[in-house]
Short mmCIF file of C-alpha atoms and ligand atoms in Angstrom, two decimals:
data_model
loop_
_atom_site.label_atom_id
_atom_site.label_comp_id
_atom_site.label_asym_id
_atom_site.label_seq_id
_atom_site.Cartn_x
_atom_site.Cartn_y
_atom_site.Cartn_z
CA MET A 1238 -91.19 -43.62 57.76
CA HIS A 1239 -93.56 -41.96 60.20
CA GLY A 1240 -94.76 -45.13 61.86
CA TRP A 1241 -98.44 -44.49 61.17
CA ASN A 1242 -100.28 -47.76 60.83
CA TRP A 1243 -103.76 -46.83 59.65
CA VAL A 1244 -106.68 -49.19 59.80
CA HIS A 1245 -110.35 -48.40 59.42
CA SER A 1246 -112.95 -50.48 61.14
CA TYR A 1247 -115.52 -47.82 62.05
CA THR A 1248 -116.24 -47.18 58.38
CA GLY A 1249 -117.37 -50.81 58.17
CA LEU A 1250 -120.46 -49.83 60.18
CA PRO A 1251 -123.67 -48.99 58.30
CA ARG A 1252 -123.73 -45.63 56.54
CA PRO A 1253 -125.82 -43.59 58.97
CA PHE A 1254 -123.08 -43.84 61.63
CA PHE A 1255 -120.65 -41.48 59.87
CA SER A 1256 -120.04 -39.07 57.01
CA ARG A 1257 -116.86 -38.74 55.00
CA VAL A 1258 -115.38 -35.24 55.34
CA GLN A 1259 -112.15 -33.42 54.66
CA PRO A 1260 -110.52 -31.22 57.30
CA ALA A 1261 -110.45 -27.53 56.40
CA GLN A 1262 -107.14 -26.14 55.16
CA VAL A 1263 -105.61 -23.68 57.62
CA PRO A 1264 -103.51 -20.63 56.74
CA ALA A 1265 -100.41 -20.91 58.95
CA PRO A 1266 -100.13 -24.06 61.07
CA ARG A 1267 -97.61 -23.92 63.90
CA THR A 1268 -96.90 -26.65 66.45
CA VAL A 1269 -97.49 -25.42 69.99
CA PHE A 1270 -97.26 -28.75 71.83
CA TRP A 1271 -96.09 -32.11 70.55
CA ASN A 1272 -96.26 -35.01 72.96
CA GLN A 1273 -93.08 -36.94 72.13
CA THR A 1274 -93.56 -39.43 74.96
CA LEU A 1275 -97.02 -40.35 73.72
CA ALA A 1276 -95.84 -40.40 70.10
CA THR A 1277 -93.17 -42.92 71.03
CA GLU A 1278 -95.69 -45.02 72.97
CA LEU A 1279 -97.87 -45.08 69.88
CA GLY A 1280 -94.97 -46.36 67.82
CA LEU A 1281 -94.50 -43.17 65.84
CA ASN A 1282 -90.97 -42.29 64.85
CA PRO A 1283 -90.24 -38.98 66.61
CA ASP A 1284 -87.41 -38.17 64.15
CA ALA A 1285 -89.94 -38.12 61.33
CA PHE A 1286 -91.84 -35.36 63.10
CA PRO A 1287 -89.99 -32.07 63.12
CA PRO A 1288 -92.37 -29.26 64.18
CA GLU A 1289 -93.24 -28.38 60.54
CA GLU A 1290 -94.24 -31.96 59.86
CA VAL A 1291 -96.42 -32.13 62.99
CA ALA A 1292 -97.98 -28.83 61.97
CA ALA A 1293 -98.67 -29.96 58.40
CA GLN A 1294 -100.07 -33.37 59.30
CA LEU A 1295 -101.97 -32.57 62.47
CA SER A 1296 -103.55 -29.37 61.18
CA GLY A 1297 -105.16 -31.43 58.44
CA ASN A 1298 -103.25 -29.52 55.73
CA ARG A 1299 -101.26 -32.55 54.58
CA LEU A 1300 -102.88 -35.71 55.87
CA PRO A 1301 -100.63 -38.73 56.15
CA PRO A 1302 -101.34 -41.32 53.45
CA GLY A 1303 -103.76 -44.02 54.52
CA THR A 1304 -106.19 -41.85 56.48
CA ASP A 1305 -109.93 -41.96 55.72
CA PRO A 1306 -111.38 -38.90 57.45
CA ILE A 1307 -114.93 -39.09 58.79
CA ALA A 1308 -117.21 -37.34 61.22
CA GLN A 1309 -119.18 -39.63 63.52
CA ALA A 1310 -122.92 -39.38 64.06
CA TYR A 1311 -124.29 -39.46 67.59
CA ALA A 1312 -127.07 -38.09 69.73
CA GLY A 1313 -127.19 -37.28 73.42
CA HIS A 1314 -128.94 -35.93 76.46
CA GLN A 1315 -127.48 -32.52 77.19
CA PHE A 1316 -128.48 -31.42 80.69
CA GLY A 1317 -131.34 -33.89 80.43
CA HIS A 1318 -132.58 -32.82 76.98
CA PHE A 1319 -132.30 -35.17 74.04
CA THR A 1320 -130.61 -33.77 70.91
CA MET A 1321 -129.18 -35.06 67.64
CA LEU A 1322 -125.50 -34.17 67.59
CA GLY A 1323 -122.46 -35.70 65.87
CA ASP A 1324 -118.88 -34.54 65.43
CA GLY A 1325 -119.52 -30.87 64.74
CA ARG A 1326 -115.90 -29.86 65.02
CA ALA A 1327 -113.95 -33.09 65.16
CA ILE A 1328 -112.72 -35.31 62.36
CA LEU A 1329 -111.57 -38.88 62.85
CA LEU A 1330 -108.59 -39.58 60.62
CA GLY A 1331 -108.87 -43.29 61.28
CA GLU A 1332 -107.57 -45.85 63.72
CA HIS A 1333 -103.88 -46.42 64.30
CA LEU A 1334 -102.52 -49.80 65.37
CA THR A 1335 -99.66 -49.45 67.83
CA PRO A 1336 -96.72 -51.87 67.78
CA ALA A 1337 -98.42 -53.65 70.71
CA GLN A 1338 -101.50 -54.02 68.46
CA HIS A 1339 -103.58 -51.54 70.44
CA ARG A 1340 -106.13 -49.81 68.27
CA VAL A 1341 -106.57 -46.10 68.93
CA ASP A 1342 -108.64 -43.38 67.30
CA ILE A 1343 -106.70 -40.43 65.94
CA GLN A 1344 -108.99 -37.42 65.92
CA LEU A 1345 -108.46 -33.80 64.97
CA LYS A 1346 -110.57 -31.52 67.14
CA GLY A 1347 -111.29 -28.08 65.68
CA SER A 1348 -110.63 -28.81 62.01
CA GLY A 1349 -113.69 -27.37 60.34
CA VAL A 1350 -117.32 -27.92 59.60
CA THR A 1351 -118.96 -31.31 59.12
CA PRO A 1352 -122.53 -32.30 58.28
CA TYR A 1353 -123.16 -32.21 62.06
CA SER A 1354 -121.88 -28.68 62.74
CA ARG A 1355 -125.37 -27.16 62.90
CA ARG A 1356 -124.68 -23.42 63.22
CA GLY A 1357 -121.14 -23.86 64.57
CA ASP A 1358 -117.96 -23.00 62.70
CA GLY A 1359 -116.28 -26.36 63.38
CA LYS A 1360 -113.29 -24.57 64.91
CA ALA A 1361 -111.66 -24.50 68.32
CA ALA A 1362 -109.82 -21.76 70.17
CA LEU A 1363 -106.24 -22.21 71.33
CA GLY A 1364 -106.96 -21.71 75.06
CA PRO A 1365 -109.47 -24.55 75.47
CA MET A 1366 -107.32 -26.92 73.38
CA LEU A 1367 -104.29 -26.20 75.56
CA ARG A 1368 -106.48 -26.77 78.59
CA GLU A 1369 -107.61 -30.16 77.29
CA TYR A 1370 -104.01 -31.09 76.49
CA LEU A 1371 -102.88 -30.20 80.01
CA ILE A 1372 -105.75 -31.76 81.96
CA SER A 1373 -105.97 -34.97 79.93
CA GLU A 1374 -102.23 -35.56 80.32
CA ALA A 1375 -102.50 -34.76 84.04
CA MET A 1376 -105.36 -37.26 84.42
CA HIS A 1377 -103.29 -39.91 82.67
CA ALA A 1378 -100.38 -39.29 85.02
CA LEU A 1379 -102.75 -39.59 87.97
CA GLY A 1380 -103.51 -43.08 86.70
CA ILE A 1381 -107.05 -42.35 85.52
CA PRO A 1382 -108.33 -43.74 82.20
CA THR A 1383 -108.58 -40.87 79.74
CA THR A 1384 -108.27 -39.83 76.15
CA ARG A 1385 -104.77 -38.48 75.49
CA SER A 1386 -103.44 -35.46 73.67
CA LEU A 1387 -100.80 -35.89 71.00
CA ALA A 1388 -100.47 -32.31 69.80
CA VAL A 1389 -101.84 -28.81 69.72
CA VAL A 1390 -101.31 -26.95 66.45
CA ALA A 1391 -102.21 -23.28 66.16
CA THR A 1392 -103.90 -22.64 62.83
CA GLY A 1393 -102.92 -19.02 62.25
CA GLU A 1394 -106.60 -18.27 61.90
CA THR A 1395 -108.72 -15.93 63.99
CA ILE A 1396 -111.97 -17.40 65.19
CA TYR A 1397 -114.82 -15.47 66.71
CA ARG A 1398 -116.44 -16.26 70.03
CA GLU A 1399 -117.32 -13.38 72.38
CA THR A 1400 -113.98 -11.96 71.26
CA PRO A 1401 -111.58 -12.79 68.42
CA LEU A 1402 -109.34 -15.70 69.44
CA PRO A 1403 -106.49 -17.65 67.90
CA GLY A 1404 -107.68 -20.94 66.38
CA ALA A 1405 -106.09 -24.33 67.12
CA ILE A 1406 -106.46 -28.04 66.53
CA LEU A 1407 -105.97 -30.71 69.18
CA THR A 1408 -105.02 -34.24 68.16
CA ARG A 1409 -106.95 -36.50 70.47
CA ILE A 1410 -106.06 -40.16 71.00
CA ALA A 1411 -108.84 -42.38 72.30
CA ALA A 1412 -109.49 -46.08 72.75
CA SER A 1413 -112.51 -45.13 70.63
CA HIS A 1414 -115.07 -42.37 70.38
CA LEU A 1415 -118.00 -44.73 70.90
CA ARG A 1416 -120.28 -43.12 73.47
CA VAL A 1417 -123.63 -43.62 75.06
CA GLY A 1418 -124.80 -41.08 72.48
CA THR A 1419 -123.67 -43.33 69.61
CA PHE A 1420 -126.20 -45.91 70.79
CA GLN A 1421 -128.84 -43.24 71.32
CA PHE A 1422 -128.31 -42.29 67.69
CA ALA A 1423 -128.58 -45.96 66.67
CA ALA A 1424 -131.85 -46.24 68.58
CA THR A 1425 -133.35 -43.34 66.58
CA LEU A 1426 -132.70 -45.21 63.30
CA ASP A 1427 -135.21 -47.92 64.05
CA GLN A 1428 -133.06 -50.38 62.07
CA PRO A 1429 -132.49 -53.57 64.07
CA GLU A 1430 -129.53 -54.60 61.91
CA SER A 1431 -127.72 -51.27 62.47
CA LEU A 1432 -128.12 -51.53 66.22
CA ARG A 1433 -126.93 -55.13 66.16
CA ALA A 1434 -123.90 -54.17 64.07
CA LEU A 1435 -123.00 -51.47 66.59
CA VAL A 1436 -123.34 -53.84 69.54
CA THR A 1437 -121.12 -56.44 67.88
CA TYR A 1438 -118.60 -53.80 66.85
CA THR A 1439 -118.36 -52.35 70.37
CA ILE A 1440 -118.00 -55.75 72.01
CA HIS A 1441 -115.19 -56.74 69.65
CA ARG A 1442 -113.44 -53.44 70.03
CA HIS A 1443 -113.62 -53.04 73.81
CA PHE A 1444 -114.76 -56.23 75.45
CA PRO A 1445 -113.48 -59.12 73.32
CA ALA A 1446 -113.62 -61.41 76.36
CA ALA A 1447 -117.42 -61.09 76.22
CA ALA A 1448 -117.69 -62.01 72.53
CA GLN A 1449 -118.97 -65.49 73.40
CA ALA A 1450 -121.68 -64.26 75.77
CA ASP A 1451 -125.22 -65.57 75.21
CA CYS A 1452 -126.54 -62.05 74.92
CA LEU A 1453 -124.00 -59.56 73.54
CA ALA A 1454 -126.13 -56.53 74.33
CA LEU A 1455 -126.51 -57.48 77.99
CA ALA A 1456 -122.80 -58.31 78.25
CA LEU A 1457 -122.01 -54.93 76.72
CA LEU A 1458 -124.26 -53.14 79.20
CA GLU A 1459 -122.68 -54.95 82.16
CA ASN A 1460 -119.15 -54.22 81.00
CA VAL A 1461 -119.83 -50.54 80.38
CA ILE A 1462 -121.47 -50.22 83.80
CA ASN A 1463 -118.43 -51.78 85.41
CA ARG A 1464 -115.99 -49.43 83.65
CA GLN A 1465 -118.04 -46.36 84.55
CA ALA A 1466 -118.27 -47.38 88.21
CA GLU A 1467 -114.48 -47.67 88.32
CA LEU A 1468 -113.96 -44.42 86.45
CA VAL A 1469 -116.24 -42.23 88.52
CA ALA A 1470 -114.75 -43.66 91.72
CA GLN A 1471 -111.33 -42.58 90.46
CA TRP A 1472 -112.60 -39.09 89.65
CA LEU A 1473 -113.95 -38.65 93.15
CA ALA A 1474 -110.72 -39.88 94.67
CA VAL A 1475 -108.74 -37.02 93.07
CA GLY A 1476 -111.44 -34.35 93.41
CA PHE A 1477 -112.23 -34.19 89.70
CA VAL A 1478 -115.46 -32.56 88.55
CA HIS A 1479 -116.13 -33.39 84.89
CA GLY A 1480 -118.66 -30.61 84.56
CA VAL A 1481 -120.59 -31.79 81.51
CA MET A 1482 -121.55 -35.44 81.92
CA ASN A 1483 -123.99 -35.40 79.03
CA THR A 1484 -124.59 -38.82 77.50
CA ASP A 1485 -122.61 -37.80 74.40
CA ASN A 1486 -119.62 -37.19 76.68
CA MET A 1487 -119.61 -40.66 78.25
CA ALA A 1488 -117.22 -42.99 76.43
CA LEU A 1489 -118.09 -46.68 76.39
CA SER A 1490 -114.40 -47.55 76.72
CA GLY A 1491 -114.44 -46.12 80.25
CA GLU A 1492 -112.05 -43.31 79.41
CA THR A 1493 -112.63 -39.77 80.62
CA ILE A 1494 -113.55 -37.71 77.57
CA ASP A 1495 -114.32 -34.07 76.79
CA TYR A 1496 -112.47 -31.63 79.00
CA GLY A 1497 -114.66 -28.60 78.47
CA PRO A 1498 -115.66 -27.09 81.80
CA CYS A 1499 -113.96 -29.59 84.13
CA ALA A 1500 -112.16 -28.54 87.31
CA PHE A 1501 -110.49 -29.92 90.43
CA LEU A 1502 -111.69 -29.33 93.96
CA ASP A 1503 -109.65 -26.97 96.05
CA ARG A 1504 -111.82 -26.53 99.15
CA TYR A 1505 -113.80 -29.71 99.73
CA HIS A 1506 -117.54 -29.61 99.32
CA PRO A 1507 -119.76 -32.38 97.94
CA ASP A 1508 -121.95 -29.82 96.12
CA ALA A 1509 -119.03 -28.14 94.34
CA VAL A 1510 -119.93 -26.98 90.82
CA PHE A 1511 -117.66 -24.96 88.54
CA SER A 1512 -119.37 -24.81 85.17
CA SER A 1513 -121.01 -21.45 84.55
CA ILE A 1514 -123.95 -23.11 82.80
CA ASP A 1515 -124.64 -25.81 85.41
CA HIS A 1516 -127.09 -23.68 87.39
CA ALA A 1517 -128.90 -26.59 89.02
CA GLY A 1518 -125.73 -28.39 90.05
CA ARG A 1519 -126.73 -31.38 87.94
CA TYR A 1520 -123.06 -32.32 87.52
CA ALA A 1521 -121.81 -31.36 91.00
CA TYR A 1522 -118.86 -33.30 92.47
CA ALA A 1523 -120.83 -35.78 94.58
CA ARG A 1524 -123.68 -36.12 92.08
CA GLN A 1525 -121.37 -37.67 89.49
CA PRO A 1526 -122.12 -41.29 90.49
CA SER A 1527 -125.89 -40.84 90.28
CA ILE A 1528 -125.60 -38.96 86.98
CA ALA A 1529 -123.42 -41.76 85.62
CA GLN A 1530 -126.14 -44.21 86.58
CA TRP A 1531 -128.78 -42.01 84.92
CA ASN A 1532 -126.69 -41.99 81.73
CA LEU A 1533 -126.29 -45.76 81.92
CA ALA A 1534 -130.07 -46.13 82.16
CA ARG A 1535 -130.32 -44.15 78.90
CA PHE A 1536 -127.71 -46.50 77.43
CA ALA A 1537 -129.68 -49.54 78.61
CA GLU A 1538 -132.84 -48.22 76.94
CA THR A 1539 -131.14 -48.18 73.56
CA LEU A 1540 -130.21 -51.86 73.96
CA LEU A 1541 -133.64 -53.21 74.92
CA PRO A 1542 -134.56 -54.67 71.50
CA GLU A 1543 -131.25 -56.55 71.48
CA ILE A 1544 -131.55 -57.75 75.08
CA ASP A 1545 -134.81 -59.62 74.65
CA PRO A 1546 -137.60 -59.64 72.05
CA ILE A 1547 -140.14 -59.56 74.90
CA PRO A 1548 -140.09 -55.95 76.12
CA GLU A 1549 -140.97 -56.75 79.76
CA ARG A 1550 -138.15 -59.26 79.98
CA ALA A 1551 -135.71 -56.87 78.31
CA ILE A 1552 -136.64 -54.09 80.74
CA GLU A 1553 -136.27 -56.36 83.73
CA LEU A 1554 -132.81 -57.57 82.66
CA ALA A 1555 -131.66 -54.04 81.85
CA ARG A 1556 -132.98 -52.64 85.12
CA THR A 1557 -131.24 -55.35 87.12
CA ALA A 1558 -127.96 -54.57 85.34
CA VAL A 1559 -128.24 -50.79 85.82
CA GLU A 1560 -129.03 -51.27 89.50
CA THR A 1561 -125.68 -52.99 89.98
CA PHE A 1562 -124.01 -49.66 89.25
CA ALA A 1563 -124.52 -48.28 92.76
CA PRO A 1564 -122.98 -51.21 94.66
CA GLN A 1565 -120.16 -51.49 92.11
CA PHE A 1566 -119.42 -47.81 92.45
CA GLN A 1567 -119.60 -48.06 96.22
CA ARG A 1568 -117.09 -50.92 96.24
CA ALA A 1569 -114.72 -49.10 93.86
CA TRP A 1570 -115.01 -45.88 95.85
CA LEU A 1571 -114.37 -47.61 99.18
CA LEU A 1572 -111.29 -49.26 97.76
CA ARG A 1573 -109.91 -45.92 96.56
CA MET A 1574 -110.80 -44.07 99.75
CA ARG A 1575 -109.33 -46.80 101.92
CA ALA A 1576 -106.14 -46.52 99.92
CA LYS A 1577 -106.14 -42.76 100.50
CA LEU A 1578 -106.13 -43.50 104.23
CA GLY A 1579 -103.32 -46.05 103.89
CA LEU A 1580 -105.62 -49.00 104.49
CA GLN A 1581 -105.55 -52.33 102.68
CA ILE A 1582 -107.33 -54.81 104.97
CA PRO A 1583 -111.07 -54.06 104.70
CA GLU A 1584 -112.99 -53.56 107.92
CA ALA A 1585 -116.71 -53.01 108.30
CA GLU A 1586 -116.27 -49.62 110.00
CA ASP A 1587 -114.08 -48.14 107.26
CA GLN A 1588 -117.00 -46.43 105.60
CA ILE A 1589 -117.74 -44.55 108.83
CA LEU A 1590 -114.10 -43.55 109.22
CA ILE A 1591 -114.08 -42.11 105.71
CA GLN A 1592 -117.45 -40.38 106.07
CA THR A 1593 -116.44 -38.81 109.36
CA LEU A 1594 -113.36 -37.31 107.75
CA LEU A 1595 -115.34 -36.04 104.75
CA ARG A 1596 -117.97 -34.51 107.04
CA TRP A 1597 -115.27 -32.67 108.95
CA MET A 1598 -113.75 -31.54 105.65
CA THR A 1599 -117.14 -30.22 104.49
CA GLU A 1600 -117.72 -28.34 107.74
CA THR A 1601 -114.29 -26.76 107.85
CA GLY A 1602 -113.86 -26.28 104.08
CA VAL A 1603 -110.30 -27.55 104.06
CA ASP A 1604 -108.38 -28.24 100.88
CA PHE A 1605 -109.10 -31.68 99.36
CA THR A 1606 -105.72 -32.56 97.85
CA ALA A 1607 -103.61 -31.10 100.67
CA THR A 1608 -105.65 -32.68 103.46
CA PHE A 1609 -105.04 -36.18 102.12
CA ARG A 1610 -101.44 -35.59 101.09
CA ASN A 1611 -100.60 -34.13 104.48
CA LEU A 1612 -102.00 -37.07 106.44
CA THR A 1613 -98.44 -38.38 106.62
CA PHE A 1614 -97.61 -35.49 108.97
CA HIS A 1615 -100.17 -36.87 111.41
CA LEU A 1616 -98.99 -40.47 111.50
CA ASP A 1617 -97.23 -39.78 114.75
CA SER A 1618 -99.30 -37.98 117.39
CA ALA A 1619 -96.17 -36.30 118.75
CA THR A 1620 -95.15 -34.46 115.58
CA ALA A 1621 -98.12 -32.39 114.41
CA GLN A 1622 -100.84 -30.50 116.21
CA PRO A 1623 -104.31 -31.15 114.72
CA PRO A 1624 -106.06 -27.91 113.68
CA ASP A 1625 -109.11 -28.65 115.87
CA ARG A 1626 -110.61 -31.09 118.33
CA ASP A 1627 -112.84 -32.91 115.83
CA PHE A 1628 -109.91 -33.60 113.56
CA GLY A 1629 -107.85 -34.64 116.57
CA ALA A 1630 -110.50 -37.17 117.54
CA TRP A 1631 -110.67 -38.48 114.00
CA LEU A 1632 -106.86 -38.81 113.88
CA GLN A 1633 -106.98 -40.93 117.01
CA SER A 1634 -109.40 -43.43 115.49
CA TRP A 1635 -107.43 -43.40 112.23
CA ARG A 1636 -104.18 -44.19 114.03
CA ALA A 1637 -105.85 -46.98 115.98
CA ARG A 1638 -107.16 -48.34 112.69
CA LEU A 1639 -103.70 -48.09 111.08
CA ARG A 1640 -102.19 -50.16 113.88
CA ARG A 1641 -104.50 -53.00 112.87
CA GLU A 1642 -102.91 -52.95 109.40
CA ASN A 1643 -99.85 -54.28 111.19
CA VAL A 1644 -97.19 -52.68 109.02
CA PRO A 1645 -94.43 -50.24 109.96
CA SER A 1646 -95.28 -46.55 109.61
CA ASP A 1647 -92.72 -46.17 106.82
CA GLN A 1648 -94.79 -48.47 104.72
CA ILE A 1649 -97.98 -46.58 105.60
CA ARG A 1650 -96.24 -43.36 104.58
CA GLN A 1651 -95.38 -44.89 101.21
CA ARG A 1652 -98.93 -46.10 100.69
CA LEU A 1653 -100.28 -42.66 101.49
CA HIS A 1654 -97.91 -40.99 99.07
CA ARG A 1655 -98.85 -43.40 96.32
CA ALA A 1656 -102.61 -42.88 96.81
CA ASN A 1657 -102.62 -39.13 97.40
CA PRO A 1658 -101.11 -36.87 94.76
CA ARG A 1659 -99.08 -33.92 95.90
CA PHE A 1660 -100.01 -32.08 92.68
CA THR A 1661 -103.31 -31.79 90.85
CA PRO A 1662 -104.06 -29.15 88.21
CA ARG A 1663 -104.99 -26.32 90.57
CA ASN A 1664 -107.65 -24.24 88.83
CA ALA A 1665 -105.89 -20.96 89.49
CA ARG A 1666 -102.52 -22.29 88.27
CA VAL A 1667 -104.16 -23.62 85.10
CA GLU A 1668 -105.77 -20.25 84.42
CA GLU A 1669 -102.50 -18.40 85.00
CA ALA A 1670 -100.64 -20.71 82.66
CA LEU A 1671 -103.30 -20.35 79.97
CA ALA A 1672 -103.27 -16.57 80.34
CA ALA A 1673 -99.49 -16.55 79.90
CA ALA A 1674 -99.81 -18.82 76.84
CA HIS A 1675 -102.35 -16.38 75.41
CA HIS A 1676 -99.68 -13.71 75.63
CA GLY A 1677 -97.11 -15.94 73.95
CA ASP A 1678 -95.33 -17.27 77.05
CA LEU A 1679 -95.56 -21.07 77.17
CA ALA A 1680 -93.13 -21.48 80.08
CA PRO A 1681 -95.78 -21.68 82.87
CA LEU A 1682 -97.75 -24.29 80.92
CA GLN A 1683 -94.59 -26.31 80.25
CA ARG A 1684 -93.74 -26.18 83.93
CA LEU A 1685 -97.21 -27.39 84.92
CA LEU A 1686 -97.04 -30.20 82.37
CA ARG A 1687 -93.65 -31.28 83.68
CA VAL A 1688 -94.75 -31.34 87.32
CA LEU A 1689 -98.14 -32.92 86.62
CA ALA A 1690 -96.46 -35.71 84.66
CA ARG A 1691 -95.26 -37.02 88.07
CA PRO A 1692 -97.97 -35.85 90.46
CA TYR A 1693 -97.12 -38.19 93.35
CA ASP A 1694 -93.50 -37.02 93.59
CA GLU A 1695 -92.15 -34.02 95.43
CA HIS A 1696 -90.83 -31.38 93.04
CA PRO A 1697 -88.35 -29.17 94.90
CA GLY A 1698 -88.68 -25.61 93.67
CA ASP A 1699 -92.20 -26.15 92.34
CA GLU A 1700 -93.99 -26.51 95.70
CA GLY A 1701 -95.97 -23.38 94.87
CA LEU A 1702 -97.95 -25.30 92.28
CA ALA A 1703 -99.38 -27.48 95.06
CA GLU A 1704 -100.33 -24.53 97.26
CA PRO A 1705 -104.10 -24.29 97.92
CA PRO A 1706 -105.61 -20.93 96.95
CA PRO A 1707 -106.01 -18.58 99.94
CA ASP A 1708 -109.80 -18.31 99.49
CA GLY A 1709 -110.30 -22.05 98.92
CA GLY A 1710 -110.92 -21.35 95.24
CA VAL A 1711 -114.53 -20.50 95.97
CA GLY A 1712 -116.24 -18.76 93.06
CA TYR A 1713 -113.99 -20.25 90.38
CA GLN A 1714 -115.97 -20.70 87.16
CA THR A 1715 -115.34 -22.64 83.98
CA PHE A 1716 -116.85 -22.11 80.56
CA CYS A 1717 -117.61 -24.62 77.83
CA GLY A 1718 -114.65 -24.80 75.50
CA THR A 1719 -116.48 -23.99 72.30
P1 AMP B 993 -119.16 -30.58 73.57
O1 AMP B 993 -119.76 -29.56 74.48
O2 AMP B 993 -117.73 -30.32 73.20
O3 AMP B 993 -119.37 -31.98 74.03
O4 AMP B 993 -119.94 -30.41 72.18
C1 AMP B 993 -121.32 -30.66 72.05
C2 AMP B 993 -121.68 -30.72 70.59
O5 AMP B 993 -121.50 -29.46 69.96
C3 AMP B 993 -120.87 -31.71 69.76
O6 AMP B 993 -121.71 -32.28 68.78
C4 AMP B 993 -119.83 -30.82 69.11
O7 AMP B 993 -119.30 -31.38 67.94
C5 AMP B 993 -120.64 -29.56 68.83
N1 AMP B 993 -119.78 -28.37 68.73
C6 AMP B 993 -119.11 -27.77 69.74
N2 AMP B 993 -118.44 -26.69 69.29
C7 AMP B 993 -118.69 -26.59 67.97
C8 AMP B 993 -118.29 -25.69 66.94
N3 AMP B 993 -117.49 -24.65 67.18
N4 AMP B 993 -118.75 -25.91 65.69
C9 AMP B 993 -119.57 -26.94 65.43
N5 AMP B 993 -119.98 -27.82 66.34
C10 AMP B 993 -119.56 -27.66 67.61
MG1 MG B 994 -118.66 -33.75 73.48
#
């Protein structure tokens, strides 16, 4: 018994929302990573999954009984331009019910062409799939909502990008793959009953507490706005830059999804951009909240006919909801940033304290993760010399503020360590590990995975993985993982 517990609710939606497809057969599947911890959490029986079995099932070569593979239809704004998309290289095997009755999507990413592949080959290269596995698992360990990665299986196939590359398939676990783009697709259908079905489906799947609301569409909008405000605040608090916040890459569940060109800040700068194709800095670090709000406005537009039959009223209600994003984000961000400074009792001046630190960090270009983690060294004015006068002055006001928390410094130290990771996936370390994997050596990637599974702990012997790059990581570029 494998422990799979397949159910299929998405296929109950009207026909335009998906197409039935079969994953391509692959020549020589080989398990590269198998996430036993996650498998166990999902209620799968790890003994039933020797590497050959993982390879056979999660390459799509021998699907477990009970699956009903489909590709989902969606649309999206990519860098501001509206396009019809859909799963061009991903196949949803179905939903799996965990022993705790959580419903999760089980998706194979890179398993061949679908009706939505356009000119693509439907395949994925090993490097980007390993990168998604690593970063998504690191995000989860940092406590940030995210899709998870159950396995990476190499296909034994060569795929062609700029150069020939080994092919691979990632098994992605998600609360669902419903996205802003799914609703944008629904809006193009001009079928009121299809849109209504999607609204009802999404509410029941993600926000059952809102199922009794007077207006489901408005309740859905408000809930999604709330989740996104929380999510983006968490990204900023760890220095995460998603890199491709197109509306098709914004999950309604509030999970981080699509780890193509993402990166983590080394040197702090609000305008930091890593993606080679993001020339205008549309998805820069500090622009992520306003882009999220822009995406949510696109989401709101799709819901208008369901919000109110009178367009002016619908627009007014939707606008009011979308405008709550900024204050919700601000509140979530303040909470996270306060925590990063060891503060729990809110004070009116906290915002200034945080902004002053961030301004100093921008001016000096210090490392984001290390600056916050190392605050504990500055708790006592006698023990560490501040690097400059501005920081010294800031430390003084911070210490005065900490005294008003009225707790012993040991407790502050603990708070700081819980809110500030020692380890994030340093871009250079990730690249090194992927380069080694490309040459057949998985050890560096395994080491990173092990350390990043407990990012708030010290890992004696692995301190190097926390070391900021000597040049601040300036000039680091990422490329879309296609
Ligand atoms: P992404 O940048 O991963 O969010 O992908 C954007 C769109 O391009 C999605 O509809 C993908 O399914 C599609 N896509 C990406 N790579 C491929 C590929 N190799 N073959 C077919 N479709 C692809
Ligand atoms: Mg995508």
